mmCIF file of C-alpha atoms in Angstrom:
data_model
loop_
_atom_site.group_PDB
_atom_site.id
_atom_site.type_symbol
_atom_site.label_atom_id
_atom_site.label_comp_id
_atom_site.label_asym_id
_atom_site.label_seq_id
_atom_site.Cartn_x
_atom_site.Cartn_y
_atom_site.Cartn_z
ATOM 1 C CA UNK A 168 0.000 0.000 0.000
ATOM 2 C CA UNK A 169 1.338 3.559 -1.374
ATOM 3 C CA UNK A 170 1.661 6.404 1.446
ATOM 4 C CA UNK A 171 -0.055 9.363 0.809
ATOM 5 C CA UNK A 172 2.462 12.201 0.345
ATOM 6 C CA UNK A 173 2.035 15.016 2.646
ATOM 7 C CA UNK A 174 0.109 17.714 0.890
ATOM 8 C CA UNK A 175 -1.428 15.337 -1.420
ATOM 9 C CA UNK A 176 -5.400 15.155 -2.264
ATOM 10 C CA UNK A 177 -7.268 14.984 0.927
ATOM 11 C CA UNK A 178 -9.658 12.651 -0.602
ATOM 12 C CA UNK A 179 -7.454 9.704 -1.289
ATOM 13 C CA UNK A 180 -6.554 10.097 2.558
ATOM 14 C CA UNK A 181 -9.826 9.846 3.194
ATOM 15 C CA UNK A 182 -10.255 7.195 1.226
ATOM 16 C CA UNK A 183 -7.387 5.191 2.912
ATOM 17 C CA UNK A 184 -8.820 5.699 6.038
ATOM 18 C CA UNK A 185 -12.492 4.821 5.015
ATOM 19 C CA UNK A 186 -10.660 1.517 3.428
ATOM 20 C CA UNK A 187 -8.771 1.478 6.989
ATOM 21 C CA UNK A 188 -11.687 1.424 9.011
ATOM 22 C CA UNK A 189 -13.441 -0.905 7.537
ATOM 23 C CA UNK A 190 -11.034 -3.778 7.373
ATOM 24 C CA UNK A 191 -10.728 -3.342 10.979
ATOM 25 C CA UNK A 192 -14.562 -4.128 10.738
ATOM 26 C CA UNK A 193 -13.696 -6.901 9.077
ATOM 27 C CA UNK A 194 -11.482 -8.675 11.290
ATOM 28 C CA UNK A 195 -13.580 -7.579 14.680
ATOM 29 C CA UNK A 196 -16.751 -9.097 12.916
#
């Protein structure tokens, strides 16, 4: 998985951390 570079597009952070969240999800349910 690619790091976001500092400064880069606040969506795809957003994105990683949607995608984040809900593999934790995942592996609690």
């Amino acid at each position: 998985m690619q790091r976001p570079e500092r400064g880069s597009d606040p969506a795809s952070s957003l994105f990683l951390v949607k995608r984040k969240k809900m593999d934790q999800s995942k592996y609690i349910s």
